[in-house]
Short mmCIF file of C-alpha atoms in Angstrom, two decimals:
data_model
loop_
_atom_site.label_atom_id
_atom_site.label_comp_id
_atom_site.label_asym_id
_atom_site.label_seq_id
_atom_site.Cartn_x
_atom_site.Cartn_y
_atom_site.Cartn_z
CA MET S 342 118.36 109.71 73.54
CA VAL S 343 116.32 107.50 70.93
CA MET S 344 113.09 103.67 69.47
CA ALA S 345 110.22 101.94 68.00
CA ARG S 346 108.36 98.73 68.16
CA ARG S 347 109.63 95.50 66.78
CA GLY S 348 107.60 93.83 64.08
CA ALA S 349 107.29 90.27 63.05
CA SER S 350 107.69 91.42 59.45
CA ARG S 351 111.44 91.72 59.71
CA ALA S 352 113.79 89.18 61.13
CA ALA S 353 114.63 90.33 64.64
CA LEU S 354 114.62 94.10 64.33
CA CYS S 355 116.03 94.23 67.82
CA VAL S 356 119.15 92.40 66.67
CA VAL S 357 121.63 94.99 65.60
CA ALA S 358 123.53 94.79 62.34
CA MET S 359 127.02 93.94 63.51
CA VAL S 360 128.90 95.09 60.44
CA CYS S 361 128.84 98.84 59.82
CA ALA S 362 131.38 101.06 58.10
CA ALA S 363 133.19 103.48 60.39
CA ALA S 364 134.73 106.64 58.96
CA VAL S 365 137.65 108.15 60.88
CA PHE S 366 137.28 111.88 61.44
CA SER S 367 140.57 113.75 61.11
CA VAL S 368 140.41 117.10 62.85
CA ALA S 369 142.30 120.35 62.57
CA ASP S 370 143.74 122.17 65.56
CA ALA S 371 141.70 125.11 66.79
CA ALA S 372 141.54 127.46 69.77
CA GLY S 373 141.60 124.42 72.03
CA ASN S 374 142.47 120.74 71.80
CA THR S 375 140.67 118.59 69.25
CA LEU S 376 139.87 114.91 69.18
CA GLN S 377 139.47 112.38 66.41
CA LEU S 378 136.03 110.84 66.27
CA LYS S 379 134.56 107.94 64.37
CA HIS S 380 131.20 107.88 62.67
CA ARG S 381 128.95 104.85 62.48
CA PRO S 382 126.15 105.13 59.88
CA LEU S 383 122.63 104.57 61.15
CA THR S 384 120.51 101.53 60.42
CA VAL S 385 116.80 101.07 61.01
CA GLU S 386 117.54 98.35 63.54
CA ARG S 387 119.70 100.57 65.74
CA ILE S 388 117.27 103.49 65.57
CA ARG S 389 114.38 101.32 66.69
CA GLN S 390 116.21 99.44 69.41
CA GLY S 391 117.41 102.80 70.68
CA LYS S 392 113.83 103.89 71.14
CA VAL S 393 112.87 100.67 72.90
CA GLU S 394 115.68 101.06 75.42
CA ARG S 395 115.12 104.79 75.92
CA ALA S 396 111.41 104.33 76.51
CA GLY S 397 112.21 101.60 79.00
CA ALA S 398 114.56 103.91 80.85
CA ALA S 399 111.90 106.59 81.05
CA ALA S 400 109.36 104.12 82.36
CA ARG S 401 111.72 102.74 84.99
CA ARG S 402 113.19 105.99 86.23
CA LEU S 403 111.09 108.88 87.54
CA LEU S 404 112.94 112.09 88.22
CA ALA S 405 112.42 113.76 91.57
CA SER S 406 109.36 116.03 91.52
CA SER S 407 111.43 119.00 92.67
CA ASP S 408 113.73 120.95 90.39
CA GLU S 409 116.72 119.23 91.94
CA VAL S 410 118.36 116.56 89.80
CA THR S 411 120.72 114.17 91.50
CA GLY S 412 123.33 111.80 90.17
CA ASP S 413 121.20 108.68 90.32
CA HIS S 414 118.93 110.22 87.69
CA ALA S 415 121.69 110.83 85.19
CA GLU S 416 120.56 108.41 82.51
CA VAL S 417 116.78 108.74 82.29
CA ILE S 418 116.96 110.18 78.77
CA THR S 419 120.21 108.65 77.64
CA ASN S 420 120.65 105.68 75.33
CA TYR S 421 123.43 104.69 72.97
CA MET S 422 122.04 101.99 70.66
CA ASP S 423 121.74 104.61 67.93
CA ALA S 424 124.90 106.55 68.86
CA GLN S 425 126.84 107.55 65.76
CA TYR S 426 129.85 109.49 66.97
CA TYR S 427 132.58 108.28 69.29
CA GLY S 428 136.33 108.71 69.76
CA GLU S 429 139.41 107.38 71.52
CA ILE S 430 140.72 108.00 75.02
CA THR S 431 143.30 106.13 77.08
CA LEU S 432 143.33 105.15 80.74
CA GLY S 433 146.34 104.15 82.83
CA THR S 434 150.11 104.07 82.41
CA PRO S 435 150.91 102.83 79.86
CA GLY S 436 147.70 103.94 78.21
CA GLN S 437 144.92 101.42 77.56
CA SER S 438 142.74 102.54 74.63
CA PHE S 439 138.96 102.82 74.66
CA GLU S 440 136.39 104.10 72.19
CA VAL S 441 133.81 106.23 74.02
CA VAL S 442 130.67 108.15 73.16
CA PHE S 443 131.10 111.83 74.07
CA ASP S 444 127.67 112.38 75.53
CA THR S 445 126.19 115.73 76.56
CA GLY S 446 123.28 113.86 78.14
CA SER S 447 125.28 112.36 81.04
CA SER S 448 128.22 113.26 83.29
CA ASN S 449 130.16 110.10 84.15
CA LEU S 450 133.02 108.25 82.51
CA TRP S 451 132.82 104.47 82.50
CA VAL S 452 134.53 101.66 80.60
CA PRO S 453 134.33 97.84 80.80
CA SER S 454 136.41 96.23 83.54
CA LYS S 455 138.80 93.31 83.28
CA LYS S 456 137.09 92.12 86.47
CA CYS S 457 133.71 91.50 84.83
CA ALA S 458 132.37 87.94 84.99
CA TRP S 459 133.06 85.50 82.15
CA TYR S 460 129.38 85.49 81.12
CA GLN S 461 129.22 89.29 80.65
CA LEU S 462 129.16 89.28 76.86
CA ALA S 463 129.09 93.07 76.45
CA CYS S 464 132.23 93.31 78.53
CA LYS S 465 134.06 90.46 76.81
CA LEU S 466 133.41 91.86 73.32
CA HIS S 467 135.04 95.21 74.11
CA ASN S 468 138.28 96.64 75.44
CA GLN S 469 138.56 96.16 79.21
CA TYR S 470 140.43 98.23 81.75
CA ASP S 471 143.07 96.24 83.63
CA SER S 472 144.10 98.04 86.83
CA SER S 473 146.95 95.59 87.43
CA ALA S 474 148.60 96.74 84.20
CA SER S 475 148.71 100.42 85.21
CA SER S 476 151.39 102.00 87.40
CA THR S 477 149.17 105.03 88.11
CA TYR S 478 146.03 103.16 89.24
CA VAL S 479 144.42 104.36 92.48
CA ALA S 480 141.83 102.08 94.09
CA ASN S 481 138.48 103.50 95.19
CA GLY S 482 135.94 100.67 95.29
CA THR S 483 132.76 102.71 95.72
CA GLU S 484 129.81 100.94 94.13
CA PHE S 485 128.51 102.51 90.92
CA ALA S 486 125.21 102.00 89.09
CA ILE S 487 123.27 103.70 86.29
CA GLN S 488 119.77 102.62 85.32
CA TYR S 489 119.07 101.95 81.63
CA GLY S 490 115.92 100.70 79.96
CA SER S 491 117.37 97.21 79.73
CA GLY S 492 118.57 97.10 83.33
CA SER S 493 121.21 98.48 85.63
CA LEU S 494 124.79 99.02 84.47
CA SER S 495 126.91 98.52 87.55
CA GLY S 496 130.47 98.27 88.75
CA PHE S 497 132.80 100.24 91.00
CA LEU S 498 134.84 103.43 90.97
CA SER S 499 138.57 103.65 90.31
CA ALA S 500 140.99 106.47 89.46
CA ASP S 501 143.83 106.66 86.97
CA THR S 502 145.50 108.89 84.41
CA CYS S 503 143.10 109.64 81.57
CA SER S 504 144.27 111.01 78.22
CA VAL S 505 141.64 112.91 76.21
CA ALA S 506 142.49 115.03 73.16
CA GLY S 507 146.06 115.50 74.35
CA PHE S 508 145.12 116.34 77.94
CA GLU S 509 146.55 113.92 80.52
CA LEU S 510 144.13 114.15 83.43
CA GLN S 511 145.66 113.03 86.70
CA GLN S 512 143.66 110.70 88.97
CA GLN S 513 140.47 110.94 86.95
CA THR S 514 137.74 109.01 88.74
CA PHE S 515 135.78 106.69 86.48
CA ALA S 516 133.67 103.57 86.75
CA GLU S 517 134.83 100.07 85.92
CA ALA S 518 131.67 98.42 84.57
CA THR S 519 131.28 94.77 85.57
CA ASN S 520 127.64 94.38 84.49
CA GLU S 521 126.38 95.86 81.21
CA PRO S 522 122.74 95.13 80.31
CA GLY S 523 121.03 95.04 76.93
CA LEU S 524 121.94 94.98 73.27
CA SER S 525 123.21 98.56 73.29
CA PHE S 526 126.41 97.54 74.96
CA VAL S 527 126.79 94.11 73.37
CA MET S 528 126.50 95.42 69.81
CA GLY S 529 127.91 98.92 70.23
CA ARG S 530 131.12 99.83 68.42
CA PHE S 531 132.06 101.92 71.45
CA ASP S 532 133.47 100.60 74.72
CA GLY S 533 132.14 103.19 77.15
CA ILE S 534 130.73 106.65 77.74
CA LEU S 535 132.37 109.98 78.59
CA GLY S 536 129.72 112.35 79.91
CA LEU S 537 129.89 116.07 79.17
CA ALA S 538 126.84 117.33 81.05
CA PHE S 539 126.86 119.20 84.37
CA GLU S 540 128.49 117.89 87.53
CA ARG S 541 125.26 117.94 89.53
CA ILE S 542 123.94 114.84 87.70
CA ALA S 543 127.17 112.85 88.05
CA VAL S 544 126.54 109.52 89.75
CA ASP S 545 128.32 109.22 93.12
CA GLY S 546 129.34 112.89 92.93
CA VAL S 547 132.27 112.09 90.63
CA VAL S 548 134.05 115.11 89.14
CA PRO S 549 133.50 114.86 85.35
CA ALA S 550 136.47 114.67 83.01
CA PHE S 551 135.85 118.07 81.43
CA TYR S 552 135.80 119.76 84.85
CA ASN S 553 139.25 118.29 85.45
CA MET S 554 140.44 119.57 82.07
CA ILE S 555 139.42 123.06 83.17
CA SER S 556 141.04 122.86 86.62
CA GLN S 557 144.23 121.01 85.63
CA PHE S 558 144.98 122.80 82.35
CA ASN S 559 143.24 126.16 82.82
CA ILE S 560 141.47 125.91 79.45
CA GLN S 561 138.54 128.06 78.48
CA PRO S 562 135.52 126.38 80.13
CA LEU S 563 133.66 125.45 76.97
CA PHE S 564 133.74 122.86 74.23
CA SER S 565 132.30 122.82 70.74
CA VAL S 566 130.94 120.08 68.50
CA TRP S 567 130.74 119.80 64.73
CA PHE S 568 129.14 116.82 63.00
CA SER S 569 129.20 116.34 59.26
CA ARG S 570 126.02 114.68 58.01
CA LYS S 571 127.62 113.61 54.75
CA ALA S 572 127.94 109.86 54.43
CA ASN S 573 131.54 108.65 54.53
CA ALA S 574 132.84 112.25 54.70
CA SER S 575 136.43 112.77 55.75
CA PRO S 576 136.85 114.73 57.90
CA GLY S 577 133.38 114.06 59.26
CA GLY S 578 133.31 115.81 62.61
CA GLU S 579 135.23 117.05 65.63
CA ILE S 580 134.99 118.03 69.24
CA VAL S 581 137.15 120.93 70.45
CA PHE S 582 137.85 121.18 74.18
CA GLY S 583 138.50 124.76 75.27
CA GLY S 584 137.56 126.54 72.05
CA THR S 585 135.96 126.52 68.62
CA ASN S 586 137.14 125.92 65.07
CA PRO S 587 135.99 128.73 62.71
CA ASP S 588 136.53 126.41 59.75
CA HIS S 589 133.32 124.62 60.69
CA PHE S 590 130.76 127.39 61.13
CA ASP S 591 129.49 130.53 59.41
CA GLY S 592 128.65 133.79 61.14
CA ASN S 593 128.04 134.24 64.83
CA HIS S 594 126.57 131.83 67.32
CA THR S 595 123.16 132.56 68.79
CA TYR S 596 123.34 131.84 72.51
CA VAL S 597 120.54 130.88 74.87
CA PRO S 598 120.85 130.40 78.64
CA VAL S 599 120.84 126.97 80.22
CA THR S 600 117.55 126.73 82.10
CA ARG S 601 118.44 123.68 84.18
CA GLU S 602 122.03 122.83 85.07
CA ALA S 603 121.77 119.12 84.60
CA TYR S 604 121.60 118.30 80.92
CA TRP S 605 122.26 121.10 78.44
CA GLN S 606 118.66 122.27 78.67
CA PHE S 607 117.31 125.50 77.20
CA ALA S 608 114.07 127.00 75.92
CA VAL S 609 112.82 126.68 72.34
CA ASP S 610 110.53 129.61 71.50
CA SER S 611 108.45 127.75 68.90
CA ALA S 612 108.62 125.31 66.01
CA THR S 613 106.80 125.48 62.69
CA VAL S 614 106.29 123.27 59.65
CA GLY S 615 106.42 125.08 56.31
CA SER S 616 104.65 128.44 56.20
CA GLY S 617 102.84 127.88 59.48
CA ASP S 618 100.77 124.90 58.32
CA PHE S 619 101.46 123.21 61.63
CA ASN S 620 102.93 124.53 64.87
CA PHE S 621 104.39 122.33 67.56
CA CYS S 622 106.17 123.36 70.74
CA ASP S 623 103.36 125.95 70.87
CA GLY S 624 104.10 128.73 73.34
CA GLY S 625 107.63 127.43 73.89
CA CYS S 626 109.02 124.20 75.27
CA PRO S 627 112.13 122.87 77.03
CA ALA S 628 114.77 121.09 74.96
CA ILE S 629 118.24 119.66 75.39
CA ALA S 630 121.17 119.45 72.99
CA ASP S 631 122.21 115.79 73.14
CA THR S 632 125.20 114.43 71.23
CA GLY S 633 124.29 110.91 72.34
CA THR S 634 121.00 110.85 70.41
CA SER S 635 120.82 110.47 66.64
CA LEU S 636 117.33 111.83 65.98
CA ILE S 637 115.10 114.62 67.26
CA ALA S 638 112.80 113.21 69.92
CA GLY S 639 109.68 114.80 71.35
CA PRO S 640 106.29 114.00 72.91
CA THR S 641 104.71 111.15 70.95
CA GLU S 642 101.40 112.93 70.39
CA GLU S 643 103.07 115.97 68.84
CA VAL S 644 105.57 113.93 66.83
CA THR S 645 102.78 111.73 65.46
CA LYS S 646 100.91 114.83 64.24
CA LEU S 647 104.12 116.26 62.80
CA ASN S 648 104.95 113.08 60.92
CA LYS S 649 101.40 112.94 59.59
CA MET S 650 101.82 116.50 58.27
CA LEU S 651 104.96 115.31 56.49
CA GLY S 652 103.02 112.51 54.82
CA ALA S 653 104.78 109.86 56.87
CA THR S 654 103.21 106.51 57.62
CA ASP S 655 103.55 105.29 61.16
CA ALA S 656 106.36 102.75 61.21
CA VAL S 657 104.43 100.16 63.18
CA ALA S 658 101.49 100.43 60.78
CA ALA S 659 103.74 100.23 57.72
CA GLU S 660 105.56 97.22 59.10
CA CYS S 661 102.30 95.54 60.06
CA LYS S 662 100.85 96.03 56.56
CA GLN S 663 104.00 94.72 54.94
CA TYR S 664 103.77 91.57 57.00
CA LEU S 665 100.01 91.07 56.61
CA SER S 666 100.15 91.50 52.85
CA SER S 667 102.40 88.46 52.56
CA TYR S 668 99.79 86.04 53.85
CA LEU S 669 96.39 87.85 53.80
CA PRO S 670 95.14 86.41 50.47
CA GLU S 671 95.75 82.83 51.59
CA LEU S 672 94.42 83.51 55.08
CA LEU S 673 91.23 85.00 53.67
CA GLN S 674 90.48 81.85 51.69
CA LYS S 675 91.17 79.63 54.72
CA VAL S 676 88.86 81.67 56.98
CA LYS S 677 85.96 81.07 54.59
CA ASN S 678 85.97 77.41 55.58
CA SER S 679 87.45 77.26 59.08
CA THR S 680 87.87 79.10 62.37
CA PRO S 681 90.51 81.84 62.77
CA LEU S 682 92.79 79.54 64.78
CA GLU S 683 92.43 76.66 62.32
CA ALA S 684 93.11 79.01 59.41
CA CYS S 685 96.30 80.26 61.05
CA GLN S 686 97.39 76.71 61.79
CA ASP S 687 96.76 75.73 58.16
CA ILE S 688 99.17 78.40 56.91
CA HIS S 689 101.72 77.43 59.60
CA LEU S 690 101.59 80.64 61.62
CA CYS S 691 100.13 78.86 64.63
CA ASP S 692 101.45 75.50 65.73
CA LYS S 693 99.01 73.75 68.10
CA VAL S 694 98.72 76.87 70.22
CA GLU S 695 95.56 77.77 72.09
CA GLY S 696 94.35 80.90 70.36
CA VAL S 697 94.03 84.02 72.46
CA LEU S 698 91.22 85.13 70.15
CA ARG S 699 89.26 81.87 70.13
CA ARG S 700 86.74 83.45 72.47
CA ALA S 701 86.38 86.60 70.37
CA SER S 702 82.90 87.52 69.20
CA ARG S 703 82.12 87.22 65.52
CA LYS S 704 80.65 90.71 65.55
CA HIS S 705 83.10 93.46 64.64
CA SER S 706 82.57 95.74 67.65
CA ALA S 707 82.68 92.88 70.13
CA ALA S 708 85.75 91.48 68.42
CA ARG S 709 87.50 94.82 68.83
CA ARG S 710 86.71 94.91 72.54
CA SER S 711 87.92 91.36 72.99
CA LEU S 712 91.12 92.00 71.09
CA ALA S 713 91.90 94.98 73.26
CA SER S 714 91.17 93.02 76.43
CA VAL S 715 93.62 90.24 75.62
CA GLY S 716 96.46 92.63 74.88
CA ALA S 717 96.67 92.68 71.11
CA ARG S 718 99.14 95.53 71.52
CA SER S 719 101.75 92.91 72.30
CA VAL S 720 101.63 91.61 68.74
CA PHE S 721 104.97 93.20 67.89
CA GLU S 722 106.70 92.55 71.21
CA GLU S 723 108.32 89.21 70.41
CA GLU S 724 109.04 86.99 67.45
CA GLU S 725 108.04 83.57 68.66
CA GLN S 726 106.54 81.18 66.14
CA GLY S 727 103.19 80.22 67.63
CA GLY S 728 103.42 83.22 69.94
CA ASP S 729 102.90 86.80 68.82
CA ILE S 730 102.99 85.90 65.12
CA CYS S 731 100.17 83.48 65.82
CA HIS S 732 98.30 86.18 67.74
CA LEU S 733 98.70 88.64 64.89
CA CYS S 734 97.36 86.07 62.46
CA GLN S 735 94.32 85.44 64.66
CA VAL S 736 93.67 89.17 64.98
CA ALA S 737 93.60 89.43 61.20
CA ALA S 738 91.53 86.26 60.80
CA THR S 739 88.92 87.48 63.28
CA PHE S 740 88.49 90.73 61.37
CA ILE S 741 88.31 88.79 58.10
CA GLU S 742 85.53 86.68 59.55
CA SER S 743 83.64 89.80 60.62
CA ALA S 744 84.08 91.48 57.23
CA LEU S 745 83.04 88.40 55.24
CA ALA S 746 79.66 88.50 56.97
CA SER S 747 78.88 91.66 54.98
CA ASN S 748 79.38 89.86 51.63
CA ALA S 749 82.18 92.27 50.69
CA THR S 750 84.68 91.54 47.93
CA ASP S 751 87.98 89.90 48.81
CA GLU S 752 89.88 93.04 47.82
CA TRP S 753 87.74 95.18 50.12
CA VAL S 754 88.16 92.70 52.97
CA GLU S 755 91.95 92.73 52.67
CA LYS S 756 92.11 96.52 52.80
CA PHE S 757 89.62 96.62 55.67
CA VAL S 758 91.67 94.15 57.70
CA GLU S 759 94.94 96.00 57.07
CA ASP S 760 93.36 99.29 58.17
CA GLU S 761 91.65 97.86 61.24
CA VAL S 762 94.61 95.83 62.49
CA CYS S 763 97.49 98.08 61.49
CA ASN S 764 96.04 101.60 61.66
CA ASN S 765 93.40 101.40 64.37
CA LEU S 766 94.25 98.56 66.72
CA LEU S 767 97.97 99.03 67.22
CA PRO S 768 99.22 102.14 69.03
CA ALA S 769 101.21 104.75 67.13
CA SER S 770 104.97 104.33 67.44
CA GLY S 771 105.86 107.98 66.97
CA GLU S 772 108.20 106.93 64.16
CA GLY S 773 107.47 107.88 60.55
CA VAL S 774 108.39 106.20 57.28
CA VAL S 775 108.23 108.36 54.15
CA ASP S 776 108.33 107.80 50.41
CA CYS S 777 111.92 108.51 49.36
CA ASP S 778 110.68 109.92 46.04
CA LYS S 779 108.74 112.67 47.86
CA VAL S 780 111.50 114.01 50.08
CA ASP S 781 112.35 116.94 47.79
CA SER S 782 108.77 118.24 47.95
CA MET S 783 108.52 118.20 51.74
CA PRO S 784 108.42 121.47 53.73
CA ASP S 785 111.17 123.06 55.78
CA ILE S 786 110.88 122.94 59.57
CA ASP S 787 111.88 125.96 61.66
CA PHE S 788 112.94 125.94 65.30
CA THR S 789 112.97 129.42 66.83
CA ILE S 790 115.68 129.59 69.49
CA GLY S 791 116.83 132.82 71.09
CA GLY S 792 114.68 134.76 68.62
CA ARG S 793 116.41 133.25 65.58
CA ASN S 794 115.02 130.70 63.15
CA PHE S 795 117.04 127.51 62.75
CA THR S 796 115.78 125.78 59.64
CA LEU S 797 115.97 122.09 58.83
CA THR S 798 115.45 121.19 55.18
CA PRO S 799 113.93 117.83 54.15
CA ASP S 800 117.31 116.38 53.24
CA GLN S 801 118.47 117.24 56.78
CA TYR S 802 115.53 115.84 58.76
CA ILE S 803 114.80 112.80 56.58
CA LEU S 804 117.33 110.00 57.03
CA LYS S 805 118.04 107.50 54.30
CA VAL S 806 119.03 104.38 56.19
CA SER S 807 119.65 100.75 55.39
CA SER S 808 117.27 97.96 56.30
CA ALA S 809 117.87 94.35 55.26
CA GLY S 810 120.05 95.55 52.40
CA GLN S 811 117.50 98.07 51.13
CA SER S 812 117.21 101.84 51.55
CA GLU S 813 114.40 103.30 53.60
CA CYS S 814 113.56 106.92 54.37
CA ILE S 815 112.83 107.62 58.02
CA SER S 816 111.59 110.85 59.56
CA GLY S 817 114.22 112.34 61.83
CA PHE S 818 111.48 113.02 64.39
CA MET S 819 110.81 110.27 66.90
CA GLY S 820 108.18 110.13 69.63
CA ILE S 821 109.27 109.51 73.20
CA ASP S 822 107.32 110.30 76.37
CA LEU S 823 109.33 111.04 79.51
CA PRO S 824 108.04 111.02 83.09
CA PRO S 825 106.26 114.24 84.16
CA ALA S 826 109.15 115.55 86.26
CA ALA S 827 111.51 115.22 83.27
CA GLY S 828 109.12 115.96 80.42
CA PRO S 829 107.59 116.84 78.15
CA LEU S 830 110.99 117.51 76.63
CA TRP S 831 112.42 117.84 73.13
CA ILE S 832 115.78 116.17 72.56
CA LEU S 833 117.75 117.79 69.75
CA GLY S 834 120.12 115.07 68.65
CA ASP S 835 122.45 114.70 65.69
CA VAL S 836 119.75 115.51 63.10
CA PHE S 837 119.73 119.05 64.49
CA LEU S 838 123.34 119.24 65.67
CA GLY S 839 124.55 118.10 62.26
CA ALA S 840 123.04 121.24 60.74
CA TYR S 841 124.27 123.62 63.44
CA HIS S 842 127.72 123.90 64.99
CA THR S 843 127.19 123.91 68.75
CA VAL S 844 129.08 125.53 71.63
CA PHE S 845 128.56 124.24 75.17
CA ASP S 846 129.68 127.08 77.46
CA PHE S 847 130.11 126.09 81.12
CA GLU S 848 131.36 129.47 82.32
CA ASN S 849 128.41 131.46 81.02
CA LYS S 850 125.93 128.58 81.34
CA ARG S 851 124.69 128.84 77.79
CA VAL S 852 124.42 126.92 74.53
CA GLY S 853 125.22 128.50 71.16
CA PHE S 854 124.27 127.52 67.61
CA ALA S 855 125.68 128.66 64.26
CA ASN S 856 125.33 127.35 60.72
CA SER S 857 127.66 124.42 60.11
CA LYS S 858 129.89 124.34 57.07
#
C-alpha cells in the first residue's frame, strides 16, 4: 500500500494527527452477509508516513525470484498508515471486539495480545486479546512474524471462535501480536488486520478467515467491496461476504483473470491521460486491487511524469520551497558578510554545529558535487535543530554564495536557490501537489482493463486533504518502487476502488469492476 519524504517545513509530518472523524457505515443485507465498516478521512501526514513505511518494506523484503510466493513475503506491498476503511470482528467466548482493516493485500488475521510487554505502546493503546477470558481458546504457540518497513511485527499463533459479519468461525487460527513496530500501529484507529488475499501467501500456512467462511458455511466463494468517496457519507461503504449488493453498482461487472494467486493481481491493458496526451502502463502492466491502500501507487518514474502532466508540483520540492521562503531573504543578507555556516548560526538554524558544507567549493559546479557527496538528500530525513535543518540552511547558503558572485539581483538569487536546492538537488518524491483552483480543468484518466475503459475524473483522483488545519489538494497517484521480483507493479487502492464496485471471486480466480453508485 502507500508515502513521501518528511520536510522540515512542517512540524513532524511523520507524527500522525491523532484526532480524526470516523463515520460509521451502515450496510444493507445482500446476497451474502454484510459488515459495518468505519471510514477515517485522510490527512497529508498519514499519506506521507504510509509511503515512508511502504518504501521501507519494499527495500527490506525481496520477493523470491521465481514465480512462487510464500507466506513470509505476505507484506512486502502492504502498509496501513493511510488505511481508511475498517470494521469490527470479535474473538473468543464471550466475544472480545476488535477493529480490523479488511485487506486484500495480505492473508493473515492478527490482533494485539494481552501478553505484550508493558513498553509496547501500539499494543497498550488498542484492544488486546485475552486468551484467559475465553472459554473457546485453543493454544497453538507457533511463532509468527511479518516484516514491515518499520520493523518486524511478531507474536504467536492461537485459535478461537471468530465472529465476522454474522459468521461464527470455529477455531480460527490468528496471530496474537506482542511486538508492533512503527507509527502505523501506534496511531492507527484499527487494532489489527484481517487479510483477504490468497492462502498461498499466508504466513505460517494459516488458513485465512474467508476460506473458513466458505468451508464452514458453504457460502459463494466471493466477496464484494463498495467504498463511498463522499466525505462523511452515511452509509459510506460495505463489504459483502458471499455475494454482491446491486444497490451499489450499475450495469455488469467486467471480469479479468487473476494472473498470480497471491495478491489480487491482474493485467491492465493500458492507461491514458486525456485524449492520449500521455500514456503510461504502455503495452500493459501488472496491477493489484488493494483495499488496504488509499491511493494509486506505481513506478516512481512513471508517476512523476504523470503528475507533471497534471500540472502537479513534486511534494518534496513544494515543501522545500515553502520552508526556504520563510528565511531566504534574511539568509541572503547574512551570506553577503559571512560564511554559510556563520550565516545559518546567525539566524538560529545552526547551533554550534560543524557544517557539513564548510568544505564546499565556492564555485557552483564544485558545490553541487560536494553537496551530493555529503548526502544532501538526507535534508528531509529528520527534524533535529542543528541537524538536517542546519544542513538545509547551509545548502541554500552555499548556493547563495555562488550566485552572488555573478552580481545578480537578490530576487534572482532567491529564485535560483529555490530551483537549485528544491527542484534539482533533492530527488523526486513521486507525490504531487496541485492547485485546488485548477482541479476542474484537469483531464480524465482512463485505465483499460479487460478491454473496457475505466475512467477517473479529476474530482476522483485528486484528494482534498487536511494539513495543519488547511486544505491541500494531492494527486491520487503516488510513486513507489518495488523490488524486481515484485515489481514494477501498479497498486489500485481506494482512489480507484471508490469509483468502481469490486468483486473478488475466489472460485473463478478473477476480479470484476462495475460503476459504483
